[in-house]
Amino acid sequence: MAVTLAKTPQLHLFVAVVTDANTDRAAVHHLGITDDQGYDDQINRAWDVKWATPDSAVCLVVAGDRSAAHRAALKGDSPNALTDPFFNA
């Protein structure tokens, strides 16, 4: 069997606070990666930012890295097909 150092791409669940999602005025005000120990902390932080940012929304985004998550957050929530595995594992 051949040994390889190639990594399998992993997807991560991010929580974002966004205004004007899916428009040319979209802006990300918070982007946090969740994990087993920090999920609740990230959700609480996102809601704190959401309440302090007028007309914003909390979005769940699935992406391979932070820059991809930022680009995806500008469009709003990831499709349920991507987020569901994080909650139904």
Short mmCIF file of N, CA and C in Angstrom, two decimals:
data_model
loop_
_atom_site.label_atom_id
_atom_site.label_comp_id
_atom_site.label_asym_id
_atom_site.label_seq_id
_atom_site.Cartn_x
_atom_site.Cartn_y
_atom_site.Cartn_z
N MET A 1 0.85 -1.17 0.00
CA MET A 1 0.00 0.00 0.00
C MET A 1 0.90 1.24 0.00
N ALA A 2 0.61 2.17 -0.86
CA ALA A 2 1.40 3.40 -0.96
C ALA A 2 1.04 4.35 0.18
N VAL A 3 2.05 5.02 0.67
CA VAL A 3 1.84 6.02 1.72
C VAL A 3 1.84 7.39 1.06
N THR A 4 0.91 8.22 1.48
CA THR A 4 0.83 9.57 0.91
C THR A 4 0.65 10.60 2.03
N LEU A 5 1.15 11.78 1.80
CA LEU A 5 0.97 12.87 2.75
C LEU A 5 -0.19 13.77 2.35
N ALA A 6 -0.87 13.42 1.28
CA ALA A 6 -2.01 14.22 0.83
C ALA A 6 -3.10 14.19 1.88
N LYS A 7 -3.67 15.33 2.15
CA LYS A 7 -4.72 15.44 3.14
C LYS A 7 -6.09 15.39 2.46
N THR A 8 -7.01 14.77 3.14
CA THR A 8 -8.39 14.78 2.66
C THR A 8 -8.98 16.14 3.01
N PRO A 9 -9.54 16.84 2.03
CA PRO A 9 -10.14 18.15 2.34
C PRO A 9 -11.23 18.01 3.39
N GLN A 10 -11.23 18.91 4.35
CA GLN A 10 -12.23 18.90 5.40
C GLN A 10 -13.11 20.14 5.28
N LEU A 11 -14.36 19.97 5.60
CA LEU A 11 -15.27 21.10 5.65
C LEU A 11 -15.48 21.47 7.11
N HIS A 12 -15.63 22.76 7.35
CA HIS A 12 -15.82 23.28 8.70
C HIS A 12 -17.11 24.09 8.73
N LEU A 13 -17.72 24.15 9.90
CA LEU A 13 -18.93 24.94 10.09
C LEU A 13 -18.52 26.27 10.72
N PHE A 14 -18.86 27.35 10.02
CA PHE A 14 -18.59 28.70 10.50
C PHE A 14 -19.91 29.37 10.84
N VAL A 15 -19.87 30.28 11.78
CA VAL A 15 -21.03 31.12 12.07
C VAL A 15 -20.62 32.55 11.74
N ALA A 16 -21.47 33.22 10.96
CA ALA A 16 -21.15 34.56 10.48
C ALA A 16 -22.27 35.53 10.81
N VAL A 17 -21.92 36.78 10.95
CA VAL A 17 -22.92 37.85 11.05
C VAL A 17 -22.73 38.72 9.81
N VAL A 18 -23.80 38.85 9.05
CA VAL A 18 -23.73 39.47 7.73
C VAL A 18 -24.83 40.51 7.58
N THR A 19 -24.51 41.61 6.90
CA THR A 19 -25.53 42.56 6.47
C THR A 19 -25.60 42.53 4.96
N ASP A 20 -26.80 42.73 4.45
CA ASP A 20 -27.04 42.82 2.99
C ASP A 20 -26.50 41.62 2.23
N ALA A 21 -26.72 40.42 2.77
CA ALA A 21 -26.24 39.20 2.12
C ALA A 21 -26.75 39.11 0.69
N ASN A 22 -25.91 38.58 -0.16
CA ASN A 22 -26.22 38.32 -1.57
C ASN A 22 -26.53 39.60 -2.35
N THR A 23 -25.91 40.70 -1.94
CA THR A 23 -26.00 41.95 -2.70
C THR A 23 -24.59 42.51 -2.86
N ASP A 24 -24.47 43.57 -3.63
CA ASP A 24 -23.15 44.19 -3.79
C ASP A 24 -22.73 44.98 -2.55
N ARG A 25 -23.64 45.14 -1.59
CA ARG A 25 -23.34 45.84 -0.33
C ARG A 25 -23.07 44.87 0.82
N ALA A 26 -23.00 43.58 0.55
CA ALA A 26 -22.83 42.58 1.60
C ALA A 26 -21.55 42.84 2.39
N ALA A 27 -21.65 42.63 3.71
CA ALA A 27 -20.49 42.80 4.59
C ALA A 27 -20.55 41.75 5.69
N VAL A 28 -19.40 41.19 6.02
CA VAL A 28 -19.29 40.22 7.10
C VAL A 28 -18.75 40.95 8.33
N HIS A 29 -19.49 40.90 9.43
CA HIS A 29 -19.11 41.60 10.66
C HIS A 29 -18.49 40.66 11.69
N HIS A 30 -18.72 39.38 11.53
CA HIS A 30 -18.13 38.38 12.43
C HIS A 30 -18.07 37.06 11.68
N LEU A 31 -16.97 36.33 11.85
CA LEU A 31 -16.83 35.02 11.23
C LEU A 31 -16.04 34.15 12.19
N GLY A 32 -16.72 33.19 12.79
CA GLY A 32 -16.07 32.30 13.75
C GLY A 32 -16.22 30.86 13.33
N ILE A 33 -15.16 30.09 13.53
CA ILE A 33 -15.21 28.66 13.23
C ILE A 33 -15.70 27.93 14.47
N THR A 34 -16.57 26.96 14.26
CA THR A 34 -17.08 26.19 15.39
C THR A 34 -16.31 24.88 15.52
N ASP A 35 -16.32 24.36 16.71
CA ASP A 35 -15.75 23.03 16.95
C ASP A 35 -16.52 22.40 18.11
N ASP A 36 -16.13 21.21 18.48
CA ASP A 36 -16.87 20.50 19.53
C ASP A 36 -16.91 21.27 20.85
N GLN A 37 -15.81 21.95 21.18
CA GLN A 37 -15.75 22.65 22.45
C GLN A 37 -16.22 24.11 22.36
N GLY A 38 -16.18 24.69 21.15
CA GLY A 38 -16.45 26.11 21.05
C GLY A 38 -17.73 26.50 20.33
N TYR A 39 -18.60 25.54 20.03
CA TYR A 39 -19.80 25.85 19.27
C TYR A 39 -20.68 26.86 19.99
N ASP A 40 -21.00 26.60 21.24
CA ASP A 40 -21.88 27.51 21.99
C ASP A 40 -21.26 28.89 22.13
N ASP A 41 -19.96 28.94 22.38
CA ASP A 41 -19.28 30.24 22.51
C ASP A 41 -19.37 31.04 21.22
N GLN A 42 -19.18 30.38 20.07
CA GLN A 42 -19.24 31.07 18.78
C GLN A 42 -20.66 31.55 18.49
N ILE A 43 -21.65 30.73 18.80
CA ILE A 43 -23.04 31.13 18.58
C ILE A 43 -23.39 32.33 19.47
N ASN A 44 -22.99 32.28 20.72
CA ASN A 44 -23.27 33.40 21.63
C ASN A 44 -22.58 34.67 21.15
N ARG A 45 -21.34 34.56 20.72
CA ARG A 45 -20.60 35.72 20.21
C ARG A 45 -21.28 36.29 18.98
N ALA A 46 -21.70 35.41 18.08
CA ALA A 46 -22.37 35.87 16.86
C ALA A 46 -23.65 36.63 17.20
N TRP A 47 -24.42 36.11 18.14
CA TRP A 47 -25.66 36.82 18.51
C TRP A 47 -25.36 38.16 19.18
N ASP A 48 -24.29 38.24 19.96
CA ASP A 48 -23.89 39.54 20.54
C ASP A 48 -23.59 40.55 19.44
N VAL A 49 -22.84 40.11 18.42
CA VAL A 49 -22.51 41.00 17.30
C VAL A 49 -23.77 41.34 16.50
N LYS A 50 -24.63 40.35 16.32
CA LYS A 50 -25.87 40.58 15.56
C LYS A 50 -26.72 41.66 16.23
N TRP A 51 -26.88 41.57 17.54
CA TRP A 51 -27.72 42.56 18.25
C TRP A 51 -27.08 43.94 18.22
N ALA A 52 -25.77 44.03 18.08
CA ALA A 52 -25.08 45.32 18.03
C ALA A 52 -24.96 45.88 16.61
N THR A 53 -25.33 45.09 15.61
CA THR A 53 -25.18 45.50 14.21
C THR A 53 -26.57 45.58 13.58
N PRO A 54 -27.05 46.79 13.31
CA PRO A 54 -28.39 46.94 12.74
C PRO A 54 -28.55 46.18 11.41
N ASP A 55 -29.73 45.61 11.23
CA ASP A 55 -30.11 44.93 9.99
C ASP A 55 -29.19 43.77 9.61
N SER A 56 -28.60 43.12 10.60
CA SER A 56 -27.71 42.00 10.32
C SER A 56 -28.43 40.68 10.55
N ALA A 57 -27.81 39.61 10.08
CA ALA A 57 -28.35 38.26 10.25
C ALA A 57 -27.22 37.31 10.62
N VAL A 58 -27.57 36.30 11.40
CA VAL A 58 -26.62 35.24 11.72
C VAL A 58 -26.77 34.16 10.66
N CYS A 59 -25.66 33.75 10.06
CA CYS A 59 -25.66 32.75 9.00
C CYS A 59 -24.75 31.58 9.37
N LEU A 60 -25.14 30.39 8.96
CA LEU A 60 -24.28 29.22 9.08
C LEU A 60 -23.67 28.94 7.73
N VAL A 61 -22.35 28.81 7.71
CA VAL A 61 -21.61 28.65 6.46
C VAL A 61 -20.70 27.44 6.57
N VAL A 62 -20.69 26.62 5.54
CA VAL A 62 -19.80 25.46 5.47
C VAL A 62 -18.74 25.75 4.42
N ALA A 63 -17.47 25.62 4.82
CA ALA A 63 -16.37 25.90 3.89
C ALA A 63 -15.11 25.18 4.36
N GLY A 64 -14.15 25.10 3.45
CA GLY A 64 -12.90 24.41 3.75
C GLY A 64 -11.90 25.24 4.52
N ASP A 65 -11.99 26.56 4.40
CA ASP A 65 -11.08 27.44 5.14
C ASP A 65 -11.76 28.80 5.36
N ARG A 66 -11.08 29.64 6.12
CA ARG A 66 -11.66 30.92 6.53
C ARG A 66 -11.93 31.85 5.34
N SER A 67 -11.05 31.91 4.37
CA SER A 67 -11.29 32.81 3.23
C SER A 67 -12.46 32.33 2.39
N ALA A 68 -12.59 31.03 2.22
CA ALA A 68 -13.74 30.48 1.50
C ALA A 68 -15.02 30.73 2.28
N ALA A 69 -14.94 30.64 3.60
CA ALA A 69 -16.11 30.92 4.44
C ALA A 69 -16.53 32.38 4.33
N HIS A 70 -15.57 33.28 4.26
CA HIS A 70 -15.89 34.70 4.12
C HIS A 70 -16.63 34.94 2.80
N ARG A 71 -16.11 34.37 1.72
CA ARG A 71 -16.77 34.53 0.42
C ARG A 71 -18.18 33.95 0.44
N ALA A 72 -18.34 32.78 1.06
CA ALA A 72 -19.66 32.15 1.13
C ALA A 72 -20.61 32.95 2.01
N ALA A 73 -20.10 33.50 3.11
CA ALA A 73 -20.95 34.27 4.04
C ALA A 73 -21.54 35.49 3.36
N LEU A 74 -20.82 36.07 2.42
CA LEU A 74 -21.35 37.23 1.71
C LEU A 74 -22.63 36.89 0.95
N LYS A 75 -22.84 35.60 0.69
CA LYS A 75 -24.05 35.15 -0.02
C LYS A 75 -25.16 34.72 0.92
N GLY A 76 -24.85 34.59 2.22
CA GLY A 76 -25.85 34.15 3.20
C GLY A 76 -25.60 32.72 3.63
N ASP A 77 -26.64 32.09 4.18
CA ASP A 77 -26.52 30.72 4.69
C ASP A 77 -26.10 29.73 3.61
N SER A 78 -25.32 28.74 4.02
CA SER A 78 -25.04 27.61 3.13
C SER A 78 -26.30 26.79 2.98
N PRO A 79 -26.44 26.05 1.89
CA PRO A 79 -27.62 25.19 1.72
C PRO A 79 -27.72 24.16 2.85
N ASN A 80 -28.94 23.78 3.17
CA ASN A 80 -29.16 22.78 4.22
C ASN A 80 -28.41 21.48 3.96
N ALA A 81 -28.24 21.12 2.70
CA ALA A 81 -27.53 19.88 2.37
C ALA A 81 -26.10 19.91 2.92
N LEU A 82 -25.52 21.10 3.04
CA LEU A 82 -24.16 21.22 3.59
C LEU A 82 -24.17 21.32 5.11
N THR A 83 -25.14 22.02 5.69
CA THR A 83 -25.14 22.23 7.15
C THR A 83 -25.70 21.04 7.92
N ASP A 84 -26.66 20.31 7.35
CA ASP A 84 -27.30 19.21 8.06
C ASP A 84 -26.35 18.16 8.62
N PRO A 85 -25.31 17.74 7.88
CA PRO A 85 -24.41 16.72 8.44
C PRO A 85 -23.74 17.14 9.76
N PHE A 86 -23.57 18.43 9.98
CA PHE A 86 -22.95 18.89 11.23
C PHE A 86 -23.88 18.70 12.42
N PHE A 87 -25.18 18.64 12.17
CA PHE A 87 -26.14 18.52 13.25
C PHE A 87 -26.73 17.12 13.36
N ASN A 88 -26.54 16.31 12.33
CA ASN A 88 -27.11 14.97 12.32
C ASN A 88 -26.04 13.88 12.32
N ALA A 89 -24.85 14.22 12.77
CA ALA A 89 -23.75 13.24 12.77
C ALA A 89 -23.89 12.27 13.92
#
